[in-house]
Coordinates of C-alpha atoms in Angstrom, one line a residue:
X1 CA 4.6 13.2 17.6
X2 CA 3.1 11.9 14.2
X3 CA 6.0 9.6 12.3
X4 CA 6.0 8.5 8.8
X5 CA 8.9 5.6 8.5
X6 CA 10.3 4.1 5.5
X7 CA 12.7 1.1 6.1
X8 CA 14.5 0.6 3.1
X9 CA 16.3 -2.5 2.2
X10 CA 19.0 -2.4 -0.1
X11 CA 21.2 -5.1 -1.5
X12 CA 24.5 -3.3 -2.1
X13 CA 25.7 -2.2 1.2
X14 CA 27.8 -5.1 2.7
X15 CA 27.4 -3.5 6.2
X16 CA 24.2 -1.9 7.7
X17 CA 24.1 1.8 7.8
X18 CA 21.4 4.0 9.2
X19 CA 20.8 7.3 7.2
X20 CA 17.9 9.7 9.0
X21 CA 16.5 12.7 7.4
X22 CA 13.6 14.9 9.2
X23 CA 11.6 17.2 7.7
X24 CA 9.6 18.8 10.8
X25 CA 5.9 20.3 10.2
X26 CA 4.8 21.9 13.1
X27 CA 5.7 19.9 16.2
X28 CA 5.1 16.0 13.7
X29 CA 7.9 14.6 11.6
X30 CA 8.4 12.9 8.6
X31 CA 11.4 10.3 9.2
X32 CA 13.3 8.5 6.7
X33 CA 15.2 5.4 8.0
X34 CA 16.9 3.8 5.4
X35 CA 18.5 0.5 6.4
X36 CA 21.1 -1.0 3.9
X37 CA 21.8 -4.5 4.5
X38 CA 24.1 -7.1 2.4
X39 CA 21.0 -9.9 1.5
X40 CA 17.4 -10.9 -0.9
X41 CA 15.7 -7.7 1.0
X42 CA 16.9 -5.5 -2.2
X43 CA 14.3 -2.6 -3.4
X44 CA 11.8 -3.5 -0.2
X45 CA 10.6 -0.4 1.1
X46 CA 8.2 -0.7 4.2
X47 CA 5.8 2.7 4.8
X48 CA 5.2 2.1 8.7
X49 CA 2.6 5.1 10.4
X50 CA 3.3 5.7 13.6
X51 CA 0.8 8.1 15.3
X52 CA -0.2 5.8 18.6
X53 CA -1.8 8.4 20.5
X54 CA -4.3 8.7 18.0
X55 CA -4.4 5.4 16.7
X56 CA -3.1 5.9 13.6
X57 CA -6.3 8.4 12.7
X58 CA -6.0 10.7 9.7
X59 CA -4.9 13.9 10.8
X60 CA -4.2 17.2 8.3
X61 CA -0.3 16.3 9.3
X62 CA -0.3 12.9 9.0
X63 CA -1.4 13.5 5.1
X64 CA 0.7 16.2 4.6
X65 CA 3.7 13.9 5.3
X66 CA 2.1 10.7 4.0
X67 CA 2.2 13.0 0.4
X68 CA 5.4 13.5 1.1
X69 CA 6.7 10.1 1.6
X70 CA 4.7 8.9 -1.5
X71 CA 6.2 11.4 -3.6
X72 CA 9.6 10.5 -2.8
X73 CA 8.6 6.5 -3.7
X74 CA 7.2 7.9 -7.1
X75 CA 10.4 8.3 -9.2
X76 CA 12.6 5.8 -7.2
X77 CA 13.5 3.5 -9.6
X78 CA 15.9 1.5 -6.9
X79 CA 12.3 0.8 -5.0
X80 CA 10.5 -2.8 -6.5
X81 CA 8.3 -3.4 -3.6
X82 CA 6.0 -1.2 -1.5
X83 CA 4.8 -2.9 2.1
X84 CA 2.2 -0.6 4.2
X85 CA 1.8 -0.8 7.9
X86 CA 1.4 0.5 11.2
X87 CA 3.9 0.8 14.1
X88 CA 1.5 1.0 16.7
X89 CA 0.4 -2.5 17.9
X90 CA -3.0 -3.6 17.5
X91 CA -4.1 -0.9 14.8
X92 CA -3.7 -0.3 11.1
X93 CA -5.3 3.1 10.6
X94 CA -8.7 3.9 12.4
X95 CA -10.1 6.0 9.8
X96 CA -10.5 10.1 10.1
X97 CA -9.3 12.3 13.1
X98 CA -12.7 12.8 14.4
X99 CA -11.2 15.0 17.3
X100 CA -9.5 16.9 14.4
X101 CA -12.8 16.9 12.3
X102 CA -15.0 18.1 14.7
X103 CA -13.4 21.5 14.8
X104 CA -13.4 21.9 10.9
X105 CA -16.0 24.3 9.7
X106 CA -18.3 22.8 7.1
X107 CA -16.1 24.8 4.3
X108 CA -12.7 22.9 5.2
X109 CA -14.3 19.2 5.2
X110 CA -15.2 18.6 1.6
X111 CA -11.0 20.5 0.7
X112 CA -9.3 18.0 3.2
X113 CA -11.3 14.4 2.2
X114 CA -10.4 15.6 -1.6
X115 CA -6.4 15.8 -0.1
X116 CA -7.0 12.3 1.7
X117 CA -8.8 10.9 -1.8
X118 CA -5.4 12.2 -4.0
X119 CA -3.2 10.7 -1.6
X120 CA -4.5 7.5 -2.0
X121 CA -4.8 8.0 -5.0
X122 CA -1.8 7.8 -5.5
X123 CA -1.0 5.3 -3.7
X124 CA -2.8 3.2 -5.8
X125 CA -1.4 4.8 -8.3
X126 CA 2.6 4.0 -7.6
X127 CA 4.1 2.0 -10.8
X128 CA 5.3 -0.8 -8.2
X129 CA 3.3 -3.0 -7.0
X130 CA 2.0 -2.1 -3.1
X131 CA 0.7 -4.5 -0.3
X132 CA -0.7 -3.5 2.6
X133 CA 0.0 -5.4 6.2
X134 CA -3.3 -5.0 8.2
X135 CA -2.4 -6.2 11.6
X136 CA -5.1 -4.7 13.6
X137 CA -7.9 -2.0 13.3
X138 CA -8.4 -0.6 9.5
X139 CA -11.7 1.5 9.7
X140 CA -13.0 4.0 7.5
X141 CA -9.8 6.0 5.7
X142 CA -7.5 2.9 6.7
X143 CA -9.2 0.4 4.7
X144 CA -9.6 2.4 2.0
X145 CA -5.6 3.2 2.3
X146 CA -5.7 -0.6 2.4
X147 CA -7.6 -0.8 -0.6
X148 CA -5.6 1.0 -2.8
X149 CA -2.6 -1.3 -2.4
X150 CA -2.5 -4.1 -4.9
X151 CA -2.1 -6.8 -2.5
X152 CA -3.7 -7.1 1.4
X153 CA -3.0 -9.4 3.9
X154 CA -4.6 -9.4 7.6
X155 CA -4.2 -10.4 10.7
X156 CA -7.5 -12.9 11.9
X157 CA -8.0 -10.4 14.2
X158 CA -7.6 -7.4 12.5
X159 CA -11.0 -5.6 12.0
X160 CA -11.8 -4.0 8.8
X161 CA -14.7 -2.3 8.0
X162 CA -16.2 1.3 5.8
X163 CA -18.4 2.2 8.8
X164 CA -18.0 6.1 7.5
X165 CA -22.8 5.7 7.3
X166 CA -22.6 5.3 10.8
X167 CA -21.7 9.1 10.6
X168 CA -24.2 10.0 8.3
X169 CA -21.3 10.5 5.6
X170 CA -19.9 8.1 3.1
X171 CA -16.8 6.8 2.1
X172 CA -14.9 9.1 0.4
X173 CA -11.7 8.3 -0.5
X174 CA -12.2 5.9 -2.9
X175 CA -14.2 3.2 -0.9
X176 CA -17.7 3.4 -2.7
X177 CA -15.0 2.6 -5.7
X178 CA -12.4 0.0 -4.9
X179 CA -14.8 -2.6 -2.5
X180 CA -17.2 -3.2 -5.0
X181 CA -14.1 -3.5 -7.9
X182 CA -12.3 -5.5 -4.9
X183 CA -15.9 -7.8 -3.9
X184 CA -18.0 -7.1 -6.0
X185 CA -21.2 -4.3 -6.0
X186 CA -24.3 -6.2 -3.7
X187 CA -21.6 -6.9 -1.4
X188 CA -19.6 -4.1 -1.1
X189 CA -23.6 -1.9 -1.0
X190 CA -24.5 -4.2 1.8
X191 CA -21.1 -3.6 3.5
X192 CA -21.3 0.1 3.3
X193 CA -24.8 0.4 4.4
X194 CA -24.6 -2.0 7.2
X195 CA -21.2 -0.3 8.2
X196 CA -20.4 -3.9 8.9
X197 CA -16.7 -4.4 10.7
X198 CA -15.4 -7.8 9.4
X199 CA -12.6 -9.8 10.9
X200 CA -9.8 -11.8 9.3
X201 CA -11.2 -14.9 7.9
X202 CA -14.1 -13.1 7.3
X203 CA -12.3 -10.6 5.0
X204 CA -10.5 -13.7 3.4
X205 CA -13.8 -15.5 2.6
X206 CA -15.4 -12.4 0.8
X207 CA -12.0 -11.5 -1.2
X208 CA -11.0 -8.3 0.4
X209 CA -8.0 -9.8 1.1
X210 CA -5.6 -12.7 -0.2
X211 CA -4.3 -13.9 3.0
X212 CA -5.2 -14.5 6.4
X213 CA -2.7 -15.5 9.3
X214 CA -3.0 -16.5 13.1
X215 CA -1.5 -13.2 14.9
X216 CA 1.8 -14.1 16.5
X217 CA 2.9 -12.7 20.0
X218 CA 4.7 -9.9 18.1
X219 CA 1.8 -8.9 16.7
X220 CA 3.1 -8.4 12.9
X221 CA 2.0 -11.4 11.6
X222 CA 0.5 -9.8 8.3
X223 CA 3.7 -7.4 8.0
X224 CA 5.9 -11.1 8.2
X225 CA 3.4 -12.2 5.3
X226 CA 4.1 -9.1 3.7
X227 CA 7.9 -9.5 3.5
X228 CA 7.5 -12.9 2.0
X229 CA 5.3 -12.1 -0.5
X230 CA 8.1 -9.2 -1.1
X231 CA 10.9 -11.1 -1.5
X232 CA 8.7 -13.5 -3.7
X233 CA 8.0 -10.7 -6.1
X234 CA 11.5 -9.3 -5.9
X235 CA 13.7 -12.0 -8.0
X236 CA 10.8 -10.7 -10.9
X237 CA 12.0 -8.4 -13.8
X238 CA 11.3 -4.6 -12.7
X239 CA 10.0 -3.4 -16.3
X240 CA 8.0 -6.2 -16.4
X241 CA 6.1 -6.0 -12.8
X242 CA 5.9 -2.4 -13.5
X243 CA 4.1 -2.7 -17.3
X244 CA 2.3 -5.7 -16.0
X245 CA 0.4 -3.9 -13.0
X246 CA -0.2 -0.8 -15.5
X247 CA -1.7 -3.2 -17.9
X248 CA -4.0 -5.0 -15.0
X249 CA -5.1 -1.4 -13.2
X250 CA -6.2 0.2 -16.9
X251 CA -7.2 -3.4 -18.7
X252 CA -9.7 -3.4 -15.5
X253 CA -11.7 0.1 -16.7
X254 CA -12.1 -1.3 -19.8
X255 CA -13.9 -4.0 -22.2
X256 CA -11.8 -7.0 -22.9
X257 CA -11.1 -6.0 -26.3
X258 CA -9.7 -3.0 -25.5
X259 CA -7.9 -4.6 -22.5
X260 CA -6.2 -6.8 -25.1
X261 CA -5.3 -3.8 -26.8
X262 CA -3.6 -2.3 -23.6
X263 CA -1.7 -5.8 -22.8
X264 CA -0.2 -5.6 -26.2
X265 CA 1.1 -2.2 -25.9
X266 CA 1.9 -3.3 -22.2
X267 CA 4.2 -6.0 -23.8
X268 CA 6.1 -4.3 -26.4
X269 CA 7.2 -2.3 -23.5
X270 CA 9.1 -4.8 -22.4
X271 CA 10.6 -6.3 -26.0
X272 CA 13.5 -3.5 -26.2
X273 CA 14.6 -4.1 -22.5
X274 CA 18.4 -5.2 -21.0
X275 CA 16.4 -7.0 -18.7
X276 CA 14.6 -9.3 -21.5
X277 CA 18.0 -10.1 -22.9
X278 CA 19.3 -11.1 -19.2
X279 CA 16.6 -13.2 -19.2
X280 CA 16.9 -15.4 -22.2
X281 CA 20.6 -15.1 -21.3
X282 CA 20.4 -16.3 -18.0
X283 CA 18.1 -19.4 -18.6
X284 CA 20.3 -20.4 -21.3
X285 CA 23.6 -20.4 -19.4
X286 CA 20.9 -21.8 -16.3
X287 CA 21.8 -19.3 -13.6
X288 CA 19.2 -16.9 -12.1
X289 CA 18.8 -13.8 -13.8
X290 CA 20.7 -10.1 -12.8
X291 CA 17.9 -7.7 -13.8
X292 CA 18.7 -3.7 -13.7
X293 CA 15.3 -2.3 -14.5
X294 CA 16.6 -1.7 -17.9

């Protein structure tokens, strides 16, 4: 059975509760596990896949309920934090279900990478900022799931890699894009014509990622990363992170002047906020700010 899991982490429930909702398509599932607990984890939601018999691959399903689950993340405005990972240890996301593929006539192939390509779309798209925990194999679709998260962090012996030429095919949802905005272009070229698999440190060097960490026995040393970097980014006003990653992702498409331009409008955003007063309020009475999102 494929599984899509959202942990939530909530602030306001003294006591943990488990809430559980499934949504079954076909014989797969789309699970939603909240888990309220009294603590700093407020407005962390963690998007774990969990398709282990597959490794993770990218299955007509597994999309169908990865939509889903993004959807539901789109208008939350409780959610500050996305975190991306796999449940199955030793694998982020292996790329397309080839076994799955294989049996698409030629018509179907070109329909279902354009469904792939508008989920992660928007996935890069989501108005909170995203990081994705890469603590094993991300080939293929699974780096370019990767690459659409705002922040990635790997495991040294994750493997990463677009190898999609080694199929006489190329990247196609949103690779040929986001590596050479992530590395830049004579890198990224070389990477996607070589189909070159990197490792940790080797991702770290070039940039594709921002951290690098020594796997731990658990195996979820990136996801551990992950939740710090979380919880860093959580005591942040939620206007603000939102306007700020909206002024970064479009300012990037752009010329500098008219990036300037977007920054401005980006800021005045965030002059009529609650959360703006809070924060002059906060540091003048020197206590940590209580932001709403307002």
């Amino acid at each position: 059975m494929d599984v899509i899991i959202l942990n939530i982490f909530c602030f306001y429930c003294r006591i943990k509760q488990m809430r559980k909702c499934v949504d079954v398509l076909g014989n797969q599932a789309l699970v939603e596990r909240g888990k309220y607990k009294y603590g700093i984890e407020e407005g962390i939601v963690v998007l774990g896949i969990n398709r282990a018999h597959a490794k993770n691959a990218i299955s007509k399903n597994l999309i169908k309920m990865l939509s889903k689950a993004v959807d539901a993340l789109k208008s939350d405005k409780k959610v500050r934090t996305i975190i991306v990972r796999s449940e199955v240890p030793g694998v982020f996301c292996a790329g397309a279900d080839l076994k799955e593929r294989v049996k698409m006539h030629s018509s179907e192939v070109g329909p279902f990478v354009s469904k792939i390509r508008a989920v992660v779309n928007d996935i890069a798209n989501l108005p909170v900022p995203t990081i994705a925990a890469i603590d094993g194999l991300a080939l293929g679709g699974g780096l370019e799931l990767a690459l659409a998260c705002d922040v990635r962090v790997a495991a040294s012996c994750a493997k990463m890699g677009l190898v999609e030429t080694k199929l006489a095919i190329i990247p196609g949802a949103g690779g040929t894009q986001r590596l050479p905005r992530a590395i830049g272009m004579s890198l990224a070229k070389e990477l996607i014509f070589s189909a070159r698999v990197l490792d940790g440190q080797e991702a770290k060097a070039i940039g594709l990622i921002s951290h690098v960490l020594e796997q731990n026995k658990e195996g979820d040393a990136a996801y551990r990363k992950a939740l710090d970097l979380a919880r860093e980014f959580l005591p942040q006003g939620p206007v603000a992170m939102r306007v700020a990653k909206l002024a970064i992702n479009q300012g990037m498409e752009v010329d500098l002047v008219t990036g300037l331009a977007i920054e401005e409008a980006c800021y005045a955003q965030t002059i009529p906020t609650k959360d703006r007063l809070e924060g002059l309020l906060a540091f003048k009475e020197k206590r940590p700010p209580r932001y709403k999102g307002e």
